Amino acid sequence: MSEQKQAQQHVVIVGAGMAGVQTAVALREQGFTGPVTLIGAEPHQPYDRPPLSKAVLLGKAEGSAFDIDFEGLDIELRLGLDVTGLRAADHEIDTESGPVRYDVLVVATGAHPVLLPGTEGVPGVHLLRTLDDAVRLGPVLENRHDVVVVGAGWIGAEFATAARSAGCAVTVVEAADRPLAGALPAEVTTPMAEWYGENGAELLTHARVDTVEPGAPGRVVLADGRELPADAVVVGIGAHPATGWLAGSGIALDPSGAVTADERLRTSLPDVYAVGDCASFPSARYGHRLLVHHWDNALQGPRTVAATITGAESGPYDPVPYFWSEQFGRFVQYAGHHADADRLLWRGDPAEPTWSVLWLRAGVPVALLAVGRPRDLAQGRRLIENATAVDPVRAADPSVPLKAAAV
C-alpha cells in the first residue's frame, strides 16, 4: 500500500485485549501512517490477562496495563464502548454512541467465559476473565473463604492454586473423569490429578453441579445430592468466541462461533480481518482449521494482519501454538497440536516433579508438553517448527537433550 493511500485509510480495531492492541502496535511498527482507532468494551486502559489469575488476584499487583504509549503512536483509544453490529455494505460498525466508519476493520473481540447454567446473577458466583473479576475475587482470597471451583481446566487449576496459596479451603468440581479432559489425553492428565490433593485441594471428578444456593455460608449442591460449603463459587468451564455482535453481518463463522479467517487472517467480508481468540484459521502444518484460545496466538497473529493491511511481504499465518500455565508449584508449557499424532513418548516419570511428553506423527514431533522442563519445550518447539524427525529411543531418554535426538 502506498504511503498516500495509507494516510487515507482508517483502520478500526474492535477489541482492546492483547490481539487488538498488538495489531495497532504492529501497524505502526510496519510503517502504517493512516488513522488507527482501538475500541474496547471495558473502561480500563488496555491490559494483559495472564496476571489476573496470579499477581493481580493475590493482591501483589494492582493491574497489568500494557506499557504502551498509545498517544505517542497516534492510536486513538475509545474505551468503555460496546460495539453492537457490523454493516459491511456501508463500511460501518454500530456502537452505543453511534456508527463508526472504517476503511479496514479488524475483529479482535476475544472470547466470553461460559456461564454455569442457572447461576447468572446469583450472589457469590464468579468468573475470572476481566480485571474487574479479579478485583471482586481479591477479598474472597483475603478472607480465606471456602471456595468451590467448577471446572478443572487451565483457569480452574490456576485459580485453585492461588486460592490454596492464600489459605482458602478449595474443592474443585469436574464433570469429566479427570482434569483437562478436553485438552489432553487421559494418560497425560491422570498424573496431574494428584497435584490437587498434594496441595490440599479436593478434586471431585464425575461431579456435576445441580444448584448454587447463595448465603453465608452458601452451598453447592451436586447432581448426586452431595452438598459443598461455598462462600464463593468460581466457574471455569470454557469460553466461546465473542462474536454475537456480528449476527446478521454476513460474515462467515464456524460451528463454534469463531470467525473463519483465511491464511492471512482475512474474513469472508471485504476489508475485514479477524485475529485472536475470536478467529479460527487454516493450518497447513496440521492439515485443518485451528481455534487457539491462548495468549501467544493473540501476540503473533497481529503481525500477519498488519503485514497484509500494509501490503508487506509475509507468509501465511501458520504458527506452532504455544501456551503455559502455572499451577500447584509447577510450570506447565505446551507447544503444537497433538490431535493427529500416532505415537507418544514419555521423557521422565510423571510421579517426579519434572517430566515431558512428546507426540510424533510419522517420526516427526508435532506437539510437546513440558512440566518443569523449559529446555525440552524450547528445543522441542524448534523441532516441531522445522518438522525435524527424531530417533524415538533417544527422544524418550530424558538425559538426552531433545535437539540431540534429531536425525
GROMACS .gro file of C-alpha atoms in nm:
model
  407
    1MET     CA    1   0.000   0.000   0.000
    2SER     CA    2   0.138   0.339  -0.096
    3GLU     CA    3   0.200   0.594   0.180
    4GLN     CA    4  -0.055   0.828   0.025
    5LYS     CA    5  -0.325   0.558   0.025
    6GLN     CA    6  -0.229   0.457   0.382
    7ALA     CA    7  -0.281   0.813   0.502
    8GLN     CA    8  -0.639   0.794   0.374
    9GLN     CA    9  -0.716   0.451   0.519
   10HIS     CA   10  -0.885   0.444   0.861
   11VAL     CA   11  -0.822   0.116   1.042
   12VAL     CA   12  -1.072   0.042   1.319
   13ILE     CA   13  -0.988  -0.238   1.562
   14VAL     CA   14  -1.270  -0.379   1.776
   15GLY     CA   15  -1.133  -0.532   2.095
   16ALA     CA   16  -0.863  -0.382   2.320
   17GLY     CA   17  -0.712  -0.703   2.454
   18MET     CA   18  -0.377  -0.847   2.350
   19ALA     CA   19  -0.481  -0.916   1.989
   20GLY     CA   20  -0.631  -0.573   1.929
   21VAL     CA   21  -0.351  -0.381   2.100
   22GLN     CA   22  -0.078  -0.575   1.920
   23THR     CA   23  -0.250  -0.520   1.584
   24ALA     CA   24  -0.246  -0.144   1.642
   25VAL     CA   25   0.119  -0.151   1.752
   26ALA     CA   26   0.222  -0.377   1.462
   27LEU     CA   27   0.062  -0.141   1.212
   28ARG     CA   28   0.278   0.143   1.339
   29GLU     CA   29   0.589  -0.076   1.358
   30GLN     CA   30   0.534  -0.175   0.995
   31GLY     CA   31   0.506   0.188   0.884
   32PHE     CA   32   0.132   0.235   0.856
   33THR     CA   33   0.062   0.611   0.862
   34GLY     CA   34  -0.317   0.630   0.848
   35PRO     CA   35  -0.553   0.678   1.143
   36VAL     CA   36  -0.592   0.382   1.380
   37THR     CA   37  -0.881   0.361   1.628
   38LEU     CA   38  -0.886   0.095   1.901
   39ILE     CA   39  -1.227   0.031   2.059
   40GLY     CA   40  -1.259  -0.156   2.389
   41ALA     CA   41  -1.570  -0.253   2.582
   42GLU     CA   42  -1.401  -0.217   2.922
   43PRO     CA   43  -1.331   0.129   3.068
   44HIS     CA   44  -0.981   0.036   3.184
   45GLN     CA   45  -0.659   0.113   3.000
   46PRO     CA   46  -0.583  -0.195   2.784
   47TYR     CA   47  -0.422  -0.466   2.996
   48ASP     CA   48  -0.268  -0.812   2.982
   49ARG     CA   49  -0.479  -1.103   3.110
   50PRO     CA   50  -0.238  -1.373   3.239
   51PRO     CA   51  -0.151  -1.180   3.560
   52LEU     CA   52  -0.521  -1.171   3.655
   53SER     CA   53  -0.509  -1.530   3.784
   54LYS     CA   54  -0.175  -1.474   3.954
   55ALA     CA   55  -0.031  -1.144   4.083
   56VAL     CA   56  -0.345  -0.930   4.046
   57LEU     CA   57  -0.568  -1.192   4.208
   58LEU     CA   58  -0.333  -1.229   4.504
   59GLY     CA   59  -0.305  -0.854   4.555
   60LYS     CA   60   0.061  -0.845   4.452
   61ALA     CA   61  -0.017  -0.606   4.165
   62GLU     CA   62  -0.295  -0.353   4.117
   63GLY     CA   63  -0.324  -0.412   3.745
   64SER     CA   64  -0.146  -0.526   3.432
   65ALA     CA   65  -0.184  -0.236   3.191
   66PHE     CA   66   0.026  -0.261   2.875
   67ASP     CA   67   0.333  -0.037   2.881
   68ILE     CA   68   0.245   0.124   2.550
   69ASP     CA   69   0.238   0.495   2.465
   70PHE     CA   70  -0.082   0.499   2.261
   71GLU     CA   71  -0.077   0.877   2.228
   72GLY     CA   72   0.283   0.872   2.108
   73LEU     CA   73   0.190   0.609   1.849
   74ASP     CA   74  -0.109   0.819   1.741
   75ILE     CA   75  -0.353   0.540   1.824
   76GLU     CA   76  -0.697   0.668   1.922
   77LEU     CA   77  -0.845   0.479   2.219
   78ARG     CA   78  -1.221   0.461   2.262
   79LEU     CA   79  -1.277   0.270   2.585
   80GLY     CA   80  -1.592   0.165   2.769
   81LEU     CA   81  -1.772   0.143   2.434
   82ASP     CA   82  -1.978  -0.159   2.330
   83VAL     CA   83  -1.992  -0.243   1.961
   84THR     CA   84  -2.333  -0.381   1.866
   85GLY     CA   85  -2.323  -0.456   1.495
   86LEU     CA   86  -2.143  -0.454   1.161
   87ARG     CA   87  -2.286  -0.321   0.835
   88ALA     CA   88  -2.026  -0.425   0.582
   89ALA     CA   89  -2.201  -0.272   0.281
   90ASP     CA   90  -2.174   0.068   0.449
   91HIS     CA   91  -1.827   0.003   0.593
   92GLU     CA   92  -1.966   0.094   0.935
   93ILE     CA   93  -1.991  -0.059   1.279
   94ASP     CA   94  -2.266   0.032   1.522
   95THR     CA   95  -2.178   0.135   1.876
   96GLU     CA   96  -2.369   0.261   2.179
   97SER     CA   97  -2.266   0.615   2.086
   98GLY     CA   98  -2.343   0.593   1.714
   99PRO     CA   99  -2.190   0.449   1.396
  100VAL     CA  100  -1.817   0.442   1.328
  101ARG     CA  101  -1.695   0.426   0.969
  102TYR     CA  102  -1.394   0.219   0.871
  103ASP     CA  103  -1.187   0.157   0.562
  104VAL     CA  104  -1.031  -0.153   0.720
  105LEU     CA  105  -1.184  -0.337   1.018
  106VAL     CA  106  -1.005  -0.579   1.250
  107VAL     CA  107  -1.222  -0.803   1.468
  108ALA     CA  108  -1.031  -0.883   1.787
  109THR     CA  109  -1.312  -0.925   2.039
  110GLY     CA  110  -1.170  -1.235   2.206
  111ALA     CA  111  -1.389  -1.483   2.392
  112HIS     CA  112  -1.654  -1.481   2.664
  113PRO     CA  113  -1.637  -1.731   2.950
  114VAL     CA  114  -1.913  -1.993   2.952
  115LEU     CA  115  -2.165  -1.936   3.232
  116LEU     CA  116  -2.277  -2.216   3.460
  117PRO     CA  117  -2.646  -2.266   3.372
  118GLY     CA  118  -2.881  -2.120   3.628
  119THR     CA  119  -2.619  -1.909   3.805
  120GLU     CA  120  -2.633  -1.580   3.618
  121GLY     CA  121  -2.677  -1.305   3.874
  122VAL     CA  122  -2.650  -1.541   4.172
  123PRO     CA  123  -2.451  -1.370   4.450
  124GLY     CA  124  -2.115  -1.531   4.520
  125VAL     CA  125  -2.074  -1.687   4.175
  126HIS     CA  126  -1.770  -1.552   3.990
  127LEU     CA  127  -1.593  -1.574   3.656
  128LEU     CA  128  -1.226  -1.487   3.608
  129ARG     CA  129  -1.180  -1.315   3.274
  130THR     CA  130  -1.153  -0.942   3.338
  131LEU     CA  131  -0.970  -0.705   3.569
  132ASP     CA  132  -1.298  -0.635   3.747
  133ASP     CA  133  -1.345  -1.010   3.802
  134ALA     CA  134  -1.002  -1.034   3.964
  135VAL     CA  135  -1.071  -0.731   4.183
  136ARG     CA  136  -1.401  -0.881   4.303
  137LEU     CA  137  -1.229  -1.209   4.388
  138GLY     CA  138  -0.949  -1.045   4.586
  139PRO     CA  139  -1.150  -1.024   4.914
  140VAL     CA  140  -1.253  -1.390   4.877
  141LEU     CA  141  -0.889  -1.490   4.898
  142GLU     CA  142  -0.804  -1.232   5.165
  143ASN     CA  143  -1.077  -1.367   5.393
  144ARG     CA  144  -0.977  -1.731   5.334
  145HIS     CA  145  -1.325  -1.835   5.236
  146ASP     CA  146  -1.447  -2.183   5.144
  147VAL     CA  147  -1.424  -2.186   4.767
  148VAL     CA  148  -1.574  -2.423   4.513
  149VAL     CA  149  -1.415  -2.415   4.168
  150VAL     CA  150  -1.629  -2.553   3.885
  151GLY     CA  151  -1.406  -2.694   3.612
  152ALA     CA  152  -1.060  -2.849   3.635
  153GLY     CA  153  -0.922  -2.688   3.320
  154TRP     CA  154  -0.636  -2.441   3.294
  155ILE     CA  155  -0.814  -2.148   3.458
  156GLY     CA  156  -0.967  -2.368   3.729
  157ALA     CA  157  -0.626  -2.510   3.822
  158GLU     CA  158  -0.467  -2.164   3.828
  159PHE     CA  159  -0.740  -2.019   4.049
  160ALA     CA  160  -0.729  -2.322   4.281
  161THR     CA  161  -0.353  -2.271   4.309
  162ALA     CA  162  -0.395  -1.905   4.404
  163ALA     CA  163  -0.675  -1.980   4.650
  164ARG     CA  164  -0.474  -2.251   4.825
  165SER     CA  165  -0.170  -2.025   4.849
  166ALA     CA  166  -0.398  -1.766   5.015
  167GLY     CA  167  -0.516  -2.023   5.269
  168CYS     CA  168  -0.865  -2.094   5.132
  169ALA     CA  169  -1.031  -2.434   5.158
  170VAL     CA  170  -1.072  -2.538   4.795
  171THR     CA  171  -1.292  -2.802   4.631
  172VAL     CA  172  -1.272  -2.843   4.254
  173VAL     CA  173  -1.575  -2.996   4.082
  174GLU     CA  174  -1.515  -3.154   3.740
  175ALA     CA  175  -1.783  -3.323   3.528
  176ALA     CA  176  -1.532  -3.538   3.339
  177ASP     CA  177  -1.325  -3.821   3.485
  178ARG     CA  178  -1.005  -3.617   3.512
  179PRO     CA  179  -0.858  -3.268   3.484
  180LEU     CA  180  -0.805  -3.112   3.141
  181ALA     CA  181  -1.016  -3.381   2.979
  182GLY     CA  182  -1.094  -3.165   2.677
  183ALA     CA  183  -0.734  -3.057   2.625
  184LEU     CA  184  -0.505  -3.358   2.673
  185PRO     CA  185  -0.531  -3.740   2.662
  186ALA     CA  186  -0.601  -3.939   2.977
  187GLU     CA  187  -0.255  -4.091   3.013
  188VAL     CA  188  -0.107  -3.741   3.036
  189THR     CA  189  -0.366  -3.577   3.261
  190THR     CA  190  -0.417  -3.865   3.505
  191PRO     CA  191  -0.089  -3.787   3.688
  192MET     CA  192  -0.197  -3.422   3.710
  193ALA     CA  193  -0.496  -3.519   3.923
  194GLU     CA  194  -0.257  -3.598   4.205
  195TRP     CA  195  -0.136  -3.237   4.213
  196TYR     CA  196  -0.463  -3.121   4.366
  197GLY     CA  197  -0.452  -3.341   4.677
  198GLU     CA  198  -0.079  -3.285   4.721
  199ASN     CA  199  -0.155  -2.914   4.755
  200GLY     CA  200  -0.453  -2.951   4.985
  201ALA     CA  201  -0.729  -2.903   4.727
  202GLU     CA  202  -1.004  -3.163   4.694
  203LEU     CA  203  -1.076  -3.273   4.336
  204LEU     CA  204  -1.417  -3.431   4.269
  205THR     CA  205  -1.448  -3.591   3.925
  206HIS     CA  206  -1.764  -3.726   3.758
  207ALA     CA  207  -1.933  -3.445   3.950
  208ARG     CA  208  -2.196  -3.209   3.812
  209VAL     CA  209  -2.342  -2.902   3.978
  210ASP     CA  210  -2.718  -2.906   4.022
  211THR     CA  211  -2.773  -2.576   4.204
  212VAL     CA  212  -2.583  -2.299   4.379
  213GLU     CA  213  -2.751  -2.168   4.694
  214PRO     CA  214  -2.617  -1.828   4.799
  215GLY     CA  215  -2.581  -1.733   5.162
  216ALA     CA  216  -2.337  -1.707   5.450
  217PRO     CA  217  -2.222  -1.969   5.402
  218GLY     CA  218  -2.365  -2.071   5.068
  219ARG     CA  219  -2.383  -2.422   4.927
  220VAL     CA  220  -2.316  -2.600   4.604
  221VAL     CA  221  -2.550  -2.895   4.557
  222LEU     CA  222  -2.424  -3.164   4.320
  223ALA     CA  223  -2.643  -3.378   4.095
  224ASP     CA  224  -2.581  -3.680   4.320
  225GLY     CA  225  -2.707  -3.492   4.625
  226ARG     CA  226  -2.375  -3.406   4.784
  227GLU     CA  227  -2.357  -3.059   4.937
  228LEU     CA  228  -2.041  -2.847   4.947
  229PRO     CA  229  -1.999  -2.538   5.166
  230ALA     CA  230  -1.918  -2.242   4.944
  231ASP     CA  231  -1.868  -1.879   5.040
  232ALA     CA  232  -1.769  -1.828   4.677
  233VAL     CA  233  -1.802  -2.026   4.354
  234VAL     CA  234  -1.559  -1.968   4.068
  235VAL     CA  235  -1.663  -2.101   3.727
  236GLY     CA  236  -1.402  -2.204   3.470
  237ILE     CA  237  -1.577  -2.430   3.221
  238GLY     CA  238  -1.453  -2.286   2.895
  239ALA     CA  239  -1.505  -1.990   2.665
  240HIS     CA  240  -1.672  -1.918   2.334
  241PRO     CA  241  -1.579  -1.659   2.071
  242ALA     CA  242  -1.725  -1.314   2.141
  243THR     CA  243  -1.890  -1.277   1.801
  244GLY     CA  244  -2.258  -1.231   1.885
  245TRP     CA  245  -2.237  -0.869   1.768
  246LEU     CA  246  -2.163  -0.994   1.417
  247ALA     CA  247  -2.507  -1.156   1.377
  248GLY     CA  248  -2.668  -1.051   1.051
  249SER     CA  249  -2.346  -0.907   0.910
  250GLY     CA  250  -2.296  -1.188   0.659
  251ILE     CA  251  -1.953  -1.275   0.798
  252ALA     CA  252  -1.872  -1.646   0.787
  253LEU     CA  253  -1.848  -1.822   1.124
  254ASP     CA  254  -1.756  -2.181   1.209
  255PRO     CA  255  -1.977  -2.404   1.431
  256SER     CA  256  -1.804  -2.275   1.746
  257GLY     CA  257  -1.900  -1.919   1.656
  258ALA     CA  258  -1.546  -1.822   1.559
  259VAL     CA  259  -1.487  -1.606   1.254
  260THR     CA  260  -1.340  -1.824   0.978
  261ALA     CA  261  -1.033  -1.631   0.872
  262ASP     CA  262  -0.805  -1.740   0.587
  263GLU     CA  263  -0.428  -1.799   0.596
  264ARG     CA  264  -0.371  -1.421   0.605
  265LEU     CA  265  -0.645  -1.371   0.868
  266ARG     CA  266  -0.883  -1.212   0.618
  267THR     CA  267  -1.254  -1.283   0.671
  268SER     CA  268  -1.526  -1.358   0.418
  269LEU     CA  269  -1.611  -0.986   0.406
  270PRO     CA  270  -1.400  -0.735   0.211
  271ASP     CA  271  -1.163  -0.519   0.418
  272VAL     CA  272  -1.241  -0.714   0.739
  273TYR     CA  273  -0.982  -0.919   0.931
  274ALA     CA  274  -1.011  -1.132   1.244
  275VAL     CA  275  -0.743  -1.228   1.494
  276GLY     CA  276  -0.700  -1.388   1.837
  277ASP     CA  277  -0.950  -1.593   2.038
  278CYS     CA  278  -1.245  -1.498   1.816
  279ALA     CA  279  -1.098  -1.637   1.491
  280SER     CA  280  -1.009  -1.977   1.352
  281PHE     CA  281  -0.752  -2.014   1.076
  282PRO     CA  282  -0.639  -2.293   0.839
  283SER     CA  283  -0.313  -2.461   0.936
  284ALA     CA  284  -0.117  -2.619   0.653
  285ARG     CA  285   0.120  -2.754   0.918
  286TYR     CA  286  -0.155  -2.956   1.086
  287GLY     CA  287  -0.392  -3.003   0.794
  288HIS     CA  288  -0.705  -2.848   0.942
  289ARG     CA  289  -0.853  -2.533   1.091
  290LEU     CA  290  -0.737  -2.428   1.438
  291LEU     CA  291  -0.908  -2.217   1.704
  292VAL     CA  292  -0.644  -2.122   1.961
  293HIS     CA  293  -0.760  -1.953   2.284
  294HIS     CA  294  -0.418  -1.862   2.414
  295TRP     CA  295  -0.204  -1.554   2.473
  296ASP     CA  296   0.069  -1.639   2.221
  297ASN     CA  297  -0.181  -1.659   1.933
  298ALA     CA  298  -0.307  -1.313   2.025
  299LEU     CA  299   0.053  -1.189   2.022
  300GLN     CA  300   0.164  -1.348   1.692
  301GLY     CA  301  -0.142  -1.317   1.468
  302PRO     CA  302  -0.148  -0.934   1.464
  303ARG     CA  303   0.185  -0.923   1.279
  304THR     CA  304   0.026  -1.111   0.989
  305VAL     CA  305  -0.279  -0.884   0.994
  306ALA     CA  306  -0.064  -0.570   0.990
  307ALA     CA  307   0.157  -0.707   0.711
  308THR     CA  308  -0.146  -0.789   0.497
  309ILE     CA  309  -0.305  -0.448   0.554
  310THR     CA  310   0.017  -0.264   0.465
  311GLY     CA  311   0.099  -0.492   0.173
  312ALA     CA  312   0.426  -0.610   0.329
  313GLU     CA  313   0.573  -0.943   0.226
  314SER     CA  314   0.451  -1.202   0.472
  315GLY     CA  315   0.390  -1.574   0.454
  316PRO     CA  316   0.068  -1.741   0.568
  317TYR     CA  317  -0.018  -1.745   0.937
  318ASP     CA  318   0.069  -2.100   1.041
  319PRO     CA  319   0.215  -2.094   1.393
  320VAL     CA  320   0.307  -2.374   1.629
  321PRO     CA  321   0.050  -2.299   1.901
  322TYR     CA  322   0.203  -2.235   2.243
  323PHE     CA  323   0.081  -2.169   2.594
  324TRP     CA  324   0.188  -2.200   2.953
  325SER     CA  325   0.023  -2.241   3.291
  326GLU     CA  326   0.150  -2.205   3.646
  327GLN     CA  327  -0.028  -2.444   3.879
  328PHE     CA  328   0.046  -2.612   4.211
  329GLY     CA  329   0.411  -2.506   4.208
  330ARG     CA  330   0.469  -2.636   3.855
  331PHE     CA  331   0.542  -2.452   3.531
  332VAL     CA  332   0.349  -2.631   3.255
  333GLN     CA  333   0.416  -2.550   2.889
  334TYR     CA  334   0.264  -2.688   2.572
  335ALA     CA  335   0.360  -2.638   2.208
  336GLY     CA  336   0.200  -2.780   1.895
  337HIS     CA  337  -0.118  -2.975   1.825
  338HIS     CA  338  -0.128  -3.343   1.917
  339ALA     CA  339  -0.465  -3.450   1.770
  340ASP     CA  340  -0.319  -3.636   1.470
  341ALA     CA  341  -0.015  -3.785   1.644
  342ASP     CA  342   0.047  -4.160   1.610
  343ARG     CA  343   0.298  -4.202   1.893
  344LEU     CA  344   0.351  -4.063   2.242
  345LEU     CA  345   0.691  -4.064   2.413
  346TRP     CA  346   0.749  -4.001   2.785
  347ARG     CA  347   1.059  -3.813   2.892
  348GLY     CA  348   1.081  -3.886   3.262
  349ASP     CA  349   0.848  -4.021   3.529
  350PRO     CA  350   0.519  -3.829   3.580
  351ALA     CA  351   0.544  -3.906   3.952
  352GLU     CA  352   0.854  -3.686   3.964
  353PRO     CA  353   0.847  -3.304   3.982
  354THR     CA  354   0.963  -3.262   3.621
  355TRP     CA  355   0.880  -3.457   3.304
  356SER     CA  356   0.780  -3.411   2.941
  357VAL     CA  357   0.565  -3.580   2.681
  358LEU     CA  358   0.646  -3.570   2.308
  359TRP     CA  359   0.393  -3.654   2.038
  360LEU     CA  360   0.515  -3.781   1.698
  361ARG     CA  361   0.350  -3.827   1.361
  362ALA     CA  362   0.545  -4.046   1.122
  363GLY     CA  363   0.854  -3.993   1.337
  364VAL     CA  364   0.827  -3.611   1.336
  365PRO     CA  365   0.738  -3.417   1.654
  366VAL     CA  366   0.402  -3.240   1.633
  367ALA     CA  367   0.347  -3.143   1.998
  368LEU     CA  368   0.520  -3.134   2.334
  369LEU     CA  369   0.405  -3.091   2.694
  370ALA     CA  370   0.676  -2.994   2.943
  371VAL     CA  371   0.633  -2.987   3.320
  372GLY     CA  372   0.923  -2.801   3.476
  373ARG     CA  373   1.146  -2.873   3.176
  374PRO     CA  374   1.167  -2.543   2.983
  375ARG     CA  375   1.471  -2.661   2.786
  376ASP     CA  376   1.266  -2.950   2.648
  377LEU     CA  377   0.998  -2.703   2.545
  378ALA     CA  378   1.240  -2.466   2.371
  379GLN     CA  379   1.421  -2.743   2.183
  380GLY     CA  380   1.104  -2.939   2.107
  381ARG     CA  381   0.931  -2.632   1.970
  382ARG     CA  382   1.213  -2.580   1.721
  383LEU     CA  383   1.191  -2.945   1.612
  384ILE     CA  384   0.816  -2.902   1.558
  385GLU     CA  385   0.857  -2.574   1.367
  386ASN     CA  386   1.118  -2.728   1.139
  387ALA     CA  387   0.939  -3.066   1.106
  388THR     CA  388   1.262  -3.240   1.211
  389ALA     CA  389   1.239  -3.617   1.256
  390VAL     CA  390   1.382  -3.768   1.575
  391ASP     CA  391   1.523  -4.100   1.692
  392PRO     CA  392   1.241  -4.220   1.923
  393VAL     CA  393   1.478  -4.407   2.154
  394ARG     CA  394   1.695  -4.103   2.216
  395ALA     CA  395   1.394  -3.871   2.227
  396ALA     CA  396   1.246  -4.084   2.508
  397ASP     CA  397   1.564  -4.057   2.718
  398PRO     CA  398   1.525  -3.753   2.947
  399SER     CA  399   1.902  -3.732   2.990
  400VAL     CA  400   1.947  -3.668   2.616
  401PRO     CA  401   1.878  -3.309   2.502
  402LEU     CA  402   1.591  -3.316   2.255
  403LYS     CA  403   1.795  -3.137   1.991
  404ALA     CA  404   2.045  -3.425   2.010
  405ALA     CA  405   1.767  -3.672   1.919
  406ALA     CA  406   1.725  -3.517   1.573
  407VAL     CA  407   1.804  -3.743   1.277
   0.00000   0.00000   0.00000
